[in-house]
Short mmCIF file of C-alpha atoms in Angstrom, two decimals:
data_model
loop_
_atom_site.label_atom_id
_atom_site.label_comp_id
_atom_site.label_asym_id
_atom_site.label_seq_id
_atom_site.Cartn_x
_atom_site.Cartn_y
_atom_site.Cartn_z
CA MET A 17 118.82 -73.49 -27.24
CA PHE A 18 115.90 -71.28 -26.20
CA ASP A 19 117.27 -68.35 -28.22
CA ASN A 20 117.68 -70.62 -31.24
CA ALA A 21 114.02 -71.62 -30.98
CA LEU A 22 112.90 -67.98 -30.67
CA PHE A 23 115.12 -66.31 -33.25
CA ILE A 24 115.60 -69.13 -35.77
CA GLY A 25 112.87 -71.74 -35.40
CA PHE A 26 109.95 -69.41 -34.77
CA PRO A 27 110.64 -66.97 -37.65
CA TYR A 28 111.03 -69.81 -40.16
CA MET A 29 107.88 -71.53 -38.87
CA ALA A 30 105.84 -68.30 -38.98
CA ILE A 31 106.88 -67.40 -42.53
CA ALA A 32 106.44 -70.97 -43.84
CA ILE A 33 102.89 -71.18 -42.44
CA ALA A 34 102.09 -67.68 -43.71
CA ILE A 35 103.20 -68.53 -47.24
CA ALA A 36 101.46 -71.92 -47.32
CA VAL A 37 98.12 -70.64 -45.98
CA THR A 38 98.20 -67.56 -48.23
CA ILE A 39 98.74 -69.72 -51.33
CA TYR A 40 95.95 -72.05 -50.22
CA ARG A 41 93.50 -69.19 -49.70
CA PHE A 42 94.45 -67.52 -52.97
CA PHE A 43 93.88 -70.63 -55.10
CA PHE A 44 91.20 -72.54 -53.19
CA ASP A 45 89.23 -69.78 -51.47
CA PRO A 46 89.97 -66.64 -53.54
CA TYR A 47 86.85 -64.73 -52.49
CA SER A 48 88.05 -64.80 -48.88
CA VAL A 49 91.16 -62.79 -49.84
CA SER A 50 89.57 -59.48 -49.00
CA SER A 51 89.71 -56.74 -46.42
CA GLN A 52 86.01 -57.44 -45.80
CA SER A 53 85.42 -53.72 -45.58
CA SER A 54 82.89 -52.45 -43.07
CA GLN A 55 82.94 -48.97 -44.54
CA PHE A 56 79.26 -49.07 -45.46
CA LEU A 57 78.40 -49.84 -41.83
CA GLU A 58 80.26 -46.88 -40.36
CA ASN A 59 82.38 -44.45 -42.30
CA ARG A 60 83.19 -41.34 -40.27
CA MET A 61 85.33 -42.86 -37.50
CA LEU A 62 86.78 -45.36 -39.97
CA PHE A 63 88.13 -42.45 -42.01
CA PHE A 64 89.73 -40.67 -39.04
CA GLY A 65 91.27 -43.92 -37.80
CA SER A 66 92.20 -45.54 -41.09
CA VAL A 67 94.07 -42.59 -42.63
CA PRO A 68 96.63 -42.00 -39.82
CA TRP A 69 96.94 -45.75 -39.25
CA HIS A 70 97.70 -46.66 -42.85
CA TYR A 71 99.97 -43.74 -43.71
CA GLY A 72 101.86 -43.95 -40.41
CA LEU A 73 102.34 -47.71 -40.56
CA ILE A 74 103.16 -47.98 -44.25
CA THR A 75 105.78 -45.24 -44.04
CA ILE A 76 107.42 -46.91 -41.03
CA LEU A 77 107.41 -50.29 -42.79
CA LEU A 78 108.96 -48.73 -45.90
CA GLY A 79 111.73 -47.30 -43.71
CA HIS A 80 112.40 -50.74 -42.19
CA LEU A 81 112.35 -52.33 -45.64
CA THR A 82 114.68 -49.71 -47.14
CA ALA A 83 117.29 -50.37 -44.44
CA LEU A 84 116.98 -54.12 -45.09
CA LEU A 85 117.25 -53.92 -48.88
CA PHE A 86 119.72 -51.04 -49.14
CA PRO A 87 121.89 -51.15 -45.99
CA SER A 88 124.75 -49.14 -47.54
CA LEU A 89 122.40 -46.35 -48.58
CA TRP A 90 120.71 -46.36 -45.17
CA GLY A 91 124.12 -46.27 -43.50
CA LEU A 92 125.04 -43.14 -45.47
CA LEU A 93 121.73 -41.59 -44.49
CA THR A 94 122.21 -42.18 -40.76
CA ALA A 95 125.90 -41.23 -40.80
CA ASN A 96 124.98 -37.56 -40.72
CA GLN A 97 123.83 -36.33 -37.30
CA VAL A 98 121.22 -33.92 -38.65
CA ARG A 99 119.66 -36.58 -40.89
CA LEU A 100 119.68 -39.00 -37.95
CA TYR A 101 117.79 -36.47 -35.81
CA VAL A 102 115.25 -35.99 -38.60
CA LEU A 103 114.78 -39.76 -38.96
CA GLU A 104 114.30 -40.20 -35.20
CA ILE A 105 111.76 -37.39 -34.90
CA THR A 106 109.93 -38.51 -38.03
CA GLY A 107 109.81 -42.11 -36.79
CA LEU A 108 108.37 -41.05 -33.43
CA ALA A 109 105.77 -38.84 -35.11
CA LEU A 110 104.72 -41.64 -37.48
CA ALA A 111 104.54 -44.15 -34.61
CA LEU A 112 102.34 -41.74 -32.66
CA MET A 113 100.16 -41.18 -35.73
CA ALA A 114 99.76 -44.93 -36.28
CA THR A 115 98.96 -45.46 -32.58
CA VAL A 116 96.23 -42.79 -32.60
CA GLY A 117 94.74 -44.29 -35.76
CA LEU A 118 94.73 -47.81 -34.34
CA VAL A 119 93.15 -46.64 -31.07
CA LEU A 120 90.33 -45.01 -33.08
CA LEU A 121 89.84 -48.17 -35.17
CA PHE A 122 89.80 -50.30 -32.02
CA TYR A 123 87.28 -47.96 -30.36
CA ARG A 124 85.12 -48.05 -33.49
CA ARG A 125 84.93 -51.83 -33.36
CA MET A 126 84.03 -51.65 -29.67
CA ALA A 127 81.53 -48.79 -29.80
CA ASN A 128 79.68 -49.38 -33.05
CA ALA A 129 77.29 -52.30 -32.79
CA ARG A 130 77.19 -53.00 -36.52
CA ALA A 131 80.99 -52.94 -36.88
CA GLN A 132 81.28 -55.12 -33.80
CA ALA A 133 78.83 -57.63 -35.24
CA VAL A 134 81.11 -58.31 -38.24
CA THR A 135 84.29 -58.50 -36.14
CA SER A 136 85.51 -62.04 -35.64
CA GLU A 137 87.57 -63.40 -32.76
CA LEU A 138 90.61 -63.46 -35.05
CA ASP A 139 90.05 -59.78 -35.82
CA TRP A 140 90.22 -58.99 -32.10
CA ILE A 141 93.36 -61.11 -31.71
CA LEU A 142 94.96 -59.38 -34.69
CA LEU A 143 94.03 -55.94 -33.34
CA PHE A 144 95.60 -56.86 -30.00
CA PHE A 145 98.91 -57.90 -31.56
CA LEU A 146 98.94 -54.88 -33.91
CA PHE A 147 98.32 -52.60 -30.96
CA LEU A 148 101.07 -54.38 -29.03
CA GLN A 149 103.48 -54.06 -31.96
CA VAL A 150 102.87 -50.36 -32.50
CA GLY A 151 103.11 -49.70 -28.76
CA LEU A 152 106.36 -51.65 -28.53
CA GLY A 153 107.75 -49.81 -31.53
CA PHE A 154 106.92 -46.46 -29.97
CA TRP A 155 108.41 -47.59 -26.64
CA VAL A 156 111.63 -48.82 -28.29
CA ALA A 157 111.97 -45.67 -30.40
CA TYR A 158 111.52 -43.46 -27.33
CA TYR A 159 113.64 -45.30 -24.74
CA TYR A 160 116.35 -46.79 -26.97
CA ARG A 161 117.37 -43.83 -29.05
CA TRP A 162 119.02 -43.86 -32.45
CA GLY A 163 117.14 -46.97 -33.52
CA SER A 164 117.48 -45.81 -37.13
CA ASP A 165 121.18 -46.53 -36.75
CA TRP A 166 121.46 -49.55 -34.45
CA TYR A 167 118.63 -51.33 -36.32
CA LEU A 168 121.02 -51.43 -39.28
CA HIS A 169 123.67 -53.26 -37.25
CA THR A 170 121.42 -55.67 -35.33
CA ALA A 171 118.09 -56.60 -36.91
CA VAL A 172 119.21 -56.18 -40.52
CA PRO A 173 122.17 -58.64 -40.40
CA TRP A 174 120.02 -61.06 -38.38
CA LEU A 175 117.21 -60.92 -40.98
CA VAL A 176 119.69 -61.20 -43.84
CA SER A 177 121.23 -64.28 -42.20
CA LEU A 178 117.75 -65.83 -42.01
CA LEU A 179 117.09 -65.03 -45.67
CA LYS A 180 120.38 -66.69 -46.63
CA PHE A 181 119.52 -69.76 -44.52
CA GLN A 182 122.66 -69.10 -42.51
CA PRO A 183 121.06 -67.88 -39.29
CA ASP A 184 123.21 -65.85 -36.93
CA ILE A 185 121.41 -64.78 -33.77
CA THR A 186 124.41 -63.15 -32.08
CA TYR A 187 123.26 -59.82 -33.55
CA VAL A 188 120.05 -59.80 -31.51
CA THR A 189 120.35 -62.02 -28.43
CA ALA A 190 122.15 -59.35 -26.39
CA LEU A 191 119.55 -56.66 -27.15
CA PRO A 192 117.16 -55.40 -24.44
CA PHE A 193 114.06 -57.50 -23.76
CA TRP A 194 111.58 -55.00 -25.25
CA VAL A 195 113.54 -54.75 -28.50
CA LYS A 196 113.59 -58.53 -28.90
CA PHE A 197 109.88 -58.64 -28.00
CA HIS A 198 109.20 -56.12 -30.78
CA PHE A 199 111.12 -58.25 -33.31
CA LEU A 200 109.37 -61.49 -32.36
CA ASN A 201 105.92 -59.90 -32.25
CA GLY A 202 106.46 -58.89 -35.87
CA PHE A 203 106.68 -62.58 -36.76
CA VAL A 204 103.55 -63.29 -34.69
CA ILE A 205 101.69 -60.81 -36.92
CA ALA A 206 103.20 -62.44 -40.02
CA LEU A 207 101.90 -65.77 -38.73
CA LEU A 208 98.39 -64.37 -38.15
CA LEU A 209 98.29 -62.49 -41.46
CA PRO A 210 96.95 -65.26 -43.76
CA PHE A 211 94.26 -66.27 -41.25
CA THR A 212 92.76 -62.80 -41.07
CA ARG A 213 91.45 -60.01 -43.31
CA LEU A 214 94.96 -58.56 -43.26
CA VAL A 215 95.81 -61.03 -46.03
CA HIS A 216 94.52 -58.47 -48.56
CA LEU A 217 97.82 -56.61 -48.10
CA LEU A 218 99.59 -59.37 -50.02
CA VAL A 219 97.30 -58.99 -52.99
CA TYR A 220 96.95 -55.23 -53.30
CA PRO A 221 99.70 -53.81 -51.09
CA LEU A 222 99.78 -50.27 -52.44
CA SER A 223 96.66 -49.61 -54.47
CA TYR A 224 94.77 -48.47 -51.37
CA LEU A 225 96.89 -45.31 -51.42
CA TRP A 226 95.54 -44.08 -54.74
CA ARG A 227 92.40 -46.09 -55.47
CA GLU A 228 89.18 -44.27 -56.21
CA HIS A 229 86.75 -43.68 -53.38
CA GLN A 230 84.07 -46.30 -53.09
CA VAL A 231 80.62 -44.79 -53.45
CA VAL A 232 77.78 -46.51 -51.61
CA ILE A 233 74.37 -45.81 -53.17
CA TRP A 234 71.27 -46.70 -51.17
CA ASN A 235 68.30 -47.91 -53.17
CA ARG A 236 65.89 -47.17 -50.35
CA SER A 237 65.44 -44.52 -47.72
CA ARG A 238 67.94 -44.87 -44.87
CA PHE A 239 65.46 -43.33 -42.39
CA ARG A 240 62.11 -44.97 -41.94
#
């Protein structure tokens, strides 16, 4: 019963709330659907944190999504030992890159008074769960090797069963605690997403990779 609540009830509840609140914000409070950038308050540390964080995280998410959408193709990819080694090493490197980026972004919010002033309580909560998720992912990748392969035979069929509304939790209930924690924390972030500035990902998910730099022009002297 408890497993059913965690791996069936909670995912459905999180996604349903996320979709409903996102639609509400988009239609009834559209100007709040923004990253609420603080770039003009502090730019240097934001750059060094944001770049590794975004590129590391987005690449990892694309890998997860590829295995979910194209399981046969992913299976062929991991069937070769050399390719599996490359995927494992690449995943660890990307997780480390994302962790370093997030630590810098967290430190920036703590150390810079102006960035801290525009950081809400929900931002801190979101940062905590993102940090937890990245740390768990790195932990799982390091201590439970060949995740590129066993993810395909555990999380993917579980997620597919949820998408088909024919939930089957037998794929995940026997997994180690930290792996299950990592899965469930992903749904916690999905639940928080529409309540925070992270909601901008649903509107412009990829344009941040190639958009033009924003130029801030001061109309007065910055030093008086």
